PDB file of C-alpha atoms in Angstrom:
ATOM      1  CA  PHE D   1       4.384   8.926  -2.131  1.00 88.00           C
ATOM      2  CA  VAL D   2       2.176   7.036   0.358  1.00 89.00           C
ATOM      3  CA  TYR D   3       3.818   3.722  -0.471  1.00 88.00           C
ATOM      4  CA  GLY D   4       7.326   5.056   0.210  1.00 88.00           C
ATOM      5  CA  LEU D   5       6.079   6.819   3.374  1.00 89.00           C
ATOM      6  CA  ALA D   6       4.425   3.750   4.797  1.00 91.00           C
ATOM      7  CA  SER D   7       6.714   0.976   3.589  1.00 91.00           C
ATOM      8  CA  HIS D   8      10.276   2.051   3.749  1.00 88.00           C
ATOM      9  CA  PRO D   9      10.712   2.438   7.508  1.00 89.00           C
ATOM     10  CA  ALA D  10       9.715  -1.263   7.677  1.00 89.00           C
ATOM     11  CA  ALA D  11      11.994  -2.215   4.855  1.00 86.00           C
ATOM     12  CA  PHE D  12      14.899  -0.124   6.265  1.00 86.00           C
ATOM     13  CA  TYR D  13      14.762  -1.799   9.669  1.00 86.00           C
ATOM     14  CA  GLN D  14      13.776  -5.398   8.864  1.00 86.00           C
ATOM     15  CA  PHE D  15      17.304  -6.896   8.851  1.00 87.00           C
ATOM     16  CA  LYS D  16      18.320  -5.073  11.995  1.00 86.00           C
ATOM     17  CA  TYR D  17      15.036  -6.245  13.583  1.00 87.00           C
ATOM     18  CA  LEU D  18      15.669  -9.870  12.637  1.00 87.00           C
ATOM     19  CA  GLU D  19      19.240  -9.641  13.955  1.00 89.00           C
ATOM     20  CA  SER D  20      18.989  -7.605  17.113  1.00 84.00           C
ATOM     21  CA  GLU D  21      15.395  -8.177  18.239  1.00 83.00           C
ATOM     22  CA  ARG D  22      14.928 -11.841  17.079  1.00 87.00           C
ATOM     23  CA  GLY D  23      18.441 -13.158  17.276  1.00 86.00           C
ATOM     24  CA  TYR D  24      18.803 -14.324  13.620  1.00 87.00           C
ATOM     25  CA  SER D  25      22.333 -14.720  12.160  1.00 91.00           C
ATOM     26  CA  ALA D  26      23.446 -13.072   8.928  1.00 91.00           C
ATOM     27  CA  VAL D  27      23.321 -16.437   7.180  1.00 93.00           C
ATOM     28  CA  GLU D  28      19.686 -17.110   8.415  1.00 90.00           C
ATOM     29  CA  ILE D  29      18.657 -13.572   7.265  1.00 88.00           C
ATOM     30  CA  PHE D  30      20.344 -14.255   3.852  1.00 90.00           C
ATOM     31  CA  LEU D  31      18.476 -17.576   3.377  1.00 89.00           C
ATOM     32  CA  LEU D  32      15.143 -15.943   4.238  1.00 84.00           C
ATOM     33  CA  GLY D  33      15.905 -13.259   1.702  1.00 84.00           C
ATOM     34  CA  VAL D  34      16.727 -15.828  -0.964  1.00 87.00           C
ATOM     35  CA  LEU D  35      13.354 -17.573  -0.210  1.00 84.00           C
ATOM     36  CA  GLY D  36      11.532 -14.252  -0.354  1.00 79.00           C
ATOM     37  CA  GLY D  37      13.241 -13.458  -3.667  1.00 80.00           C
ATOM     38  CA  ILE D  38      12.375 -16.885  -5.220  1.00 85.00           C
ATOM     39  CA  MET D  39       8.817 -16.479  -4.103  1.00 81.00           C
ATOM     40  CA  ALA D  40       8.651 -13.057  -5.721  1.00 80.00           C
ATOM     41  CA  ILE D  41      10.111 -14.307  -9.026  1.00 84.00           C
ATOM     42  CA  ILE D  42       7.739 -17.227  -9.305  1.00 84.00           C
ATOM     43  CA  LEU D  43       4.609 -15.447  -8.000  1.00 79.00           C
ATOM     44  CA  TYR D  44       5.023 -12.224  -9.954  1.00 76.00           C
ATOM     45  CA  ALA D  45       5.840 -13.956 -13.223  1.00 79.00           C
ATOM     46  CA  SER D  46       2.609 -15.823 -12.925  1.00 78.00           C
ATOM     47  CA  LEU D  47       0.728 -12.775 -11.741  1.00 76.00           C
ATOM     48  CA  GLY D  48       2.003 -10.761 -14.666  1.00 73.00           C
ATOM     49  CA  GLN D  49       0.388 -13.199 -17.081  1.00 76.00           C
ATOM     50  CA  GLN D  50      -2.858 -13.232 -15.033  1.00 79.00           C
ATOM     51  CA  SER D  51      -2.971  -9.451 -14.893  1.00 78.00           C
ATOM     52  CA  ASP D  52      -2.935  -9.453 -18.703  1.00 78.00           C
ATOM     53  CA  VAL D  53      -6.216 -11.329 -18.532  1.00 80.00           C
ATOM     54  CA  TYR D  54      -7.942  -9.970 -15.385  1.00 82.00           C
ATOM     55  CA  GLY D  55      -6.417  -6.460 -15.103  1.00 81.00           C
ATOM     56  CA  ARG D  56      -3.593  -4.936 -13.047  1.00 83.00           C
ATOM     57  CA  LYS D  57      -5.587  -3.243 -10.295  1.00 86.00           C
ATOM     58  CA  PRO D  58      -6.876  -6.347  -8.525  1.00 88.00           C
ATOM     59  CA  PHE D  59      -3.422  -7.798  -8.259  1.00 87.00           C
ATOM     60  CA  LEU D  60      -1.952  -4.482  -7.141  1.00 89.00           C
ATOM     61  CA  ILE D  61      -4.653  -3.991  -4.538  1.00 92.00           C
ATOM     62  CA  THR D  62      -4.185  -7.507  -3.260  1.00 91.00           C
ATOM     63  CA  ALA D  63      -0.401  -7.130  -3.073  1.00 91.00           C
ATOM     64  CA  TYR D  64      -0.725  -3.956  -1.105  1.00 94.00           C
ATOM     65  CA  VAL D  65      -3.109  -5.572   1.434  1.00 96.00           C
ATOM     66  CA  VAL D  66      -0.842  -8.615   1.805  1.00 95.00           C
ATOM     67  CA  PHE D  67       2.315  -6.549   2.058  1.00 94.00           C
ATOM     68  CA  PHE D  68       1.019  -4.182   4.747  1.00 95.00           C
ATOM     69  CA  THR D  69      -0.718  -6.942   6.692  1.00 96.00           C
ATOM     70  CA  THR D  70       2.396  -9.112   6.850  1.00 94.00           C
ATOM     71  CA  CYS D  71       4.498  -5.995   7.598  1.00 94.00           C
ATOM     72  CA  VAL D  72       2.338  -5.380  10.743  1.00 95.00           C
ATOM     73  CA  MET D  73       2.431  -9.059  11.631  1.00 94.00           C
ATOM     74  CA  PHE D  74       6.179  -9.278  11.211  1.00 91.00           C
ATOM     75  CA  TYR D  75       6.950  -6.459  13.601  1.00 91.00           C
ATOM     76  CA  ASN D  76       4.386  -7.666  16.173  1.00 92.00           C
ATOM     77  CA  ILE D  77       4.302 -11.365  16.001  1.00 88.00           C
ATOM     78  CA  ALA D  78       4.829 -13.184  19.236  1.00 81.00           C
ATOM     79  CA  THR D  79       4.980 -16.813  17.857  1.00 81.00           C
ATOM     80  CA  LEU D  80       8.524 -17.339  16.629  1.00 81.00           C
ATOM     81  CA  TRP D  81       7.778 -20.253  14.316  1.00 87.00           C
ATOM     82  CA  LEU D  82       5.447 -17.904  12.344  1.00 90.00           C
ATOM     83  CA  LEU D  83       8.105 -15.230  11.893  1.00 89.00           C
ATOM     84  CA  PRO D  84      10.020 -16.860   8.932  1.00 89.00           C
ATOM     85  CA  PRO D  85       6.922 -17.496   6.692  1.00 90.00           C
ATOM     86  CA  VAL D  86       5.436 -14.110   7.524  1.00 92.00           C
ATOM     87  CA  TRP D  87       8.770 -12.418   6.607  1.00 87.00           C
ATOM     88  CA  ILE D  88       9.115 -14.406   3.419  1.00 86.00           C
ATOM     89  CA  ILE D  89       5.668 -13.285   2.343  1.00 88.00           C
ATOM     90  CA  PHE D  90       6.399  -9.685   3.497  1.00 88.00           C
ATOM     91  CA  ALA D  91       9.685  -9.557   1.625  1.00 84.00           C
ATOM     92  CA  GLY D  92       8.317 -11.379  -1.400  1.00 83.00           C
ATOM     93  CA  THR D  93       5.357  -8.968  -1.780  1.00 86.00           C
ATOM     94  CA  GLY D  94       7.705  -6.001  -1.188  1.00 85.00           C
ATOM     95  CA  PHE D  95       9.882  -7.149  -4.125  1.00 80.00           C
ATOM     96  CA  GLY D  96       6.926  -7.621  -6.334  1.00 80.00           C
ATOM     97  CA  LEU D  97       5.280  -4.336  -5.428  1.00 84.00           C
ATOM     98  CA  GLU D  98       8.340  -2.498  -6.766  1.00 81.00           C
ATOM     99  CA  ILE D  99       7.635  -4.187 -10.168  1.00 79.00           C
ATOM    100  CA  LEU D 100       3.874  -3.793 -10.045  1.00 82.00           C
ATOM    101  CA  ASN D 101       3.974  -0.095  -9.080  1.00 83.00           C
ATOM    102  CA  THR D 102       6.412   0.705 -11.883  1.00 80.00           C
ATOM    103  CA  THR D 103       4.361  -1.205 -14.361  1.00 79.00           C
ATOM    104  CA  VAL D 104       1.014   0.257 -13.506  1.00 82.00           C
ATOM    105  CA  ILE D 105       2.320   3.848 -13.193  1.00 80.00           C
ATOM    106  CA  SER D 106       4.190   3.580 -16.522  1.00 79.00           C
ATOM    107  CA  GLU D 107       1.070   2.247 -18.332  1.00 82.00           C
ATOM    108  CA  CYS D 108      -1.110   5.144 -17.021  1.00 81.00           C
ATOM    109  CA  PHE D 109       0.783   7.612 -19.257  1.00 80.00           C
ATOM    110  CA  PRO D 110       1.261   7.865 -22.999  1.00 79.00           C
ATOM    111  CA  THR D 111       4.630   6.628 -24.411  1.00 80.00           C
ATOM    112  CA  SER D 112       5.798  10.174 -25.201  1.00 83.00           C
ATOM    113  CA  SER D 113       5.567  11.272 -21.530  1.00 83.00           C
ATOM    114  CA  ARG D 114       6.118   7.987 -19.775  1.00 82.00           C
ATOM    115  CA  ALA D 115       9.747   8.603 -18.666  1.00 85.00           C
ATOM    116  CA  THR D 116       8.940  12.045 -17.403  1.00 88.00           C
ATOM    117  CA  ALA D 117       5.868  10.705 -15.443  1.00 85.00           C
ATOM    118  CA  GLN D 118       7.941   7.861 -14.026  1.00 85.00           C
ATOM    119  CA  GLY D 119      10.671  10.308 -12.936  1.00 89.00           C
ATOM    120  CA  LEU D 120       8.136  12.448 -11.172  1.00 90.00           C
ATOM    121  CA  CYS D 121       6.588   9.460  -9.470  1.00 86.00           C
ATOM    122  CA  THR D 122      10.089   8.402  -8.328  1.00 88.00           C
ATOM    123  CA  VAL D 123      10.703  11.811  -6.883  1.00 93.00           C
ATOM    124  CA  ALA D 124       7.431  11.542  -4.938  1.00 92.00           C
ATOM    125  CA  TYR D 125       8.337   8.045  -3.811  1.00 89.00           C
ATOM    126  CA  VAL D 126      11.722   9.162  -2.502  1.00 92.00           C
ATOM    127  CA  LEU D 127      10.248  12.155  -0.722  1.00 95.00           C
ATOM    128  CA  GLY D 128       7.655   9.828   0.894  1.00 93.00           C
ATOM    129  CA  THR D 129      10.446   7.501   1.959  1.00 92.00           C
ATOM    130  CA  ILE D 130      12.405  10.338   3.509  1.00 94.00           C
ATOM    131  CA  ILE D 131       9.432  11.796   5.357  1.00 95.00           C
ATOM    132  CA  GLY D 132       8.417   8.217   6.476  1.00 93.00           C
ATOM    133  CA  LEU D 133      11.877   7.605   7.957  1.00 92.00           C
ATOM    134  CA  LEU D 134      11.782  10.992   9.694  1.00 94.00           C
ATOM    135  CA  ILE D 135       8.306  10.306  11.178  1.00 93.00           C
ATOM    136  CA  GLU D 136       9.357   6.735  12.223  1.00 92.00           C
ATOM    137  CA  GLY D 137      12.290   8.310  13.956  1.00 91.00           C
ATOM    138  CA  ILE D 138      10.164  10.881  15.788  1.00 94.00           C
ATOM    139  CA  ILE D 139       7.766   8.132  16.888  1.00 93.00           C
ATOM    140  CA  TYR D 140      10.726   5.924  17.986  1.00 90.00           C
ATOM    141  CA  ASP D 141      12.162   8.814  20.051  1.00 91.00           C
ATOM    142  CA  ASN D 142       8.878   9.194  21.967  1.00 92.00           C
ATOM    143  CA  ASP D 143       8.161   5.434  22.324  1.00 89.00           C
ATOM    144  CA  ASN D 144      11.628   3.791  22.110  1.00 85.00           C
ATOM    145  CA  SER D 145      10.202   0.950  19.984  1.00 86.00           C
ATOM    146  CA  HIS D 146      10.848   0.450  16.325  1.00 86.00           C
ATOM    147  CA  SER D 147       7.994  -2.089  16.176  1.00 88.00           C
ATOM    148  CA  THR D 148       5.485   0.445  17.413  1.00 91.00           C
ATOM    149  CA  ALA D 149       6.798   3.183  15.111  1.00 92.00           C
ATOM    150  CA  ILE D 150       6.904   0.966  12.125  1.00 92.00           C
ATOM    151  CA  THR D 151       3.457  -0.427  12.745  1.00 93.00           C
ATOM    152  CA  ALA D 152       2.078   3.099  12.949  1.00 93.00           C
ATOM    153  CA  MET D 153       3.694   3.902   9.598  1.00 92.00           C
ATOM    154  CA  ALA D 154       2.614   0.660   7.935  1.00 93.00           C
ATOM    155  CA  CYS D 155      -0.962   1.202   8.901  1.00 94.00           C
ATOM    156  CA  LEU D 156      -0.849   4.381   6.720  1.00 93.00           C
ATOM    157  CA  GLY D 157      -0.127   1.982   3.803  1.00 94.00           C
ATOM    158  CA  PHE D 158      -3.653   0.630   3.831  1.00 96.00           C
ATOM    159  CA  ILE D 159      -4.508   3.912   2.059  1.00 95.00           C
ATOM    160  CA  CYS D 160      -2.617   2.522  -1.009  1.00 93.00           C
ATOM    161  CA  PRO D 161      -5.301   0.006  -2.064  1.00 93.00           C
ATOM    162  CA  VAL D 162      -7.890   2.717  -1.794  1.00 94.00           C
ATOM    163  CA  LEU D 163      -5.817   5.157  -3.967  1.00 92.00           C
ATOM    164  CA  THR D 164      -5.196   2.307  -6.510  1.00 90.00           C
ATOM    165  CA  TRP D 165      -8.909   1.907  -6.998  1.00 90.00           C
ATOM    166  CA  PHE D 166      -8.989   5.389  -8.514  1.00 90.00           C
ATOM    167  CA  ILE D 167      -6.220   5.013 -11.094  1.00 85.00           C
ATOM    168  CA  PRO D 168      -7.206   3.844 -14.603  1.00 80.00           C
ATOM    169  CA  GLU D 169      -6.998   0.119 -15.458  1.00 80.00           C
ATOM    170  CA  THR D 170      -4.395  -0.321 -18.131  1.00 74.00           C
ATOM    171  CA  TYR D 171      -4.718  -3.921 -19.198  1.00 69.00           C
ATOM    172  CA  ASN D 172      -6.269  -4.667 -22.603  1.00 69.00           C
ATOM    173  CA  THR D 173      -5.878  -1.044 -23.707  1.00 67.00           C
ATOM    174  CA  HIS D 174      -3.766   0.641 -26.367  1.00 64.00           C
ATOM    175  CA  LEU D 175      -0.998   2.342 -24.477  1.00 58.00           C
ATOM    176  CA  ASP D 176       0.120   4.865 -27.138  1.00 58.00           C
TER     177      ASP D 176
END
């Protein structure tokens, strides 16, 4: 719920922000997206193997911190040359968090109830996303700045690493 609430306003407006606020063309945005996707594929394939050795939680906590930090930086950065690498890291960790969240949540439940649990988590995630977009809109109406509204929402995301600390570690355990 919290991840959807805090992250999806940023994800929803990122391309519009690059285009209308920063003057990027559609081709430039596409190329940045490709670089972020490539980074996510390489990084998360490697991290998947490492999480089998060291555990899922440290990597999920780190990904949350990197994602929300680069999200805040992306929407508030003044130095234009830093914008592309910050966005690539923001986008790449966002892609990877989708995989990590699904993996960790799925592994927290026995096989017999995993699909039901994942479905309920998805409902909570979607509700968080809807409420997050609504709150972002309310803040935007009062401040007339998507950057301010998205930053406020993204700061809530720093609750995610704290919540992750309390879920069970699933690596090196029998999942049935």
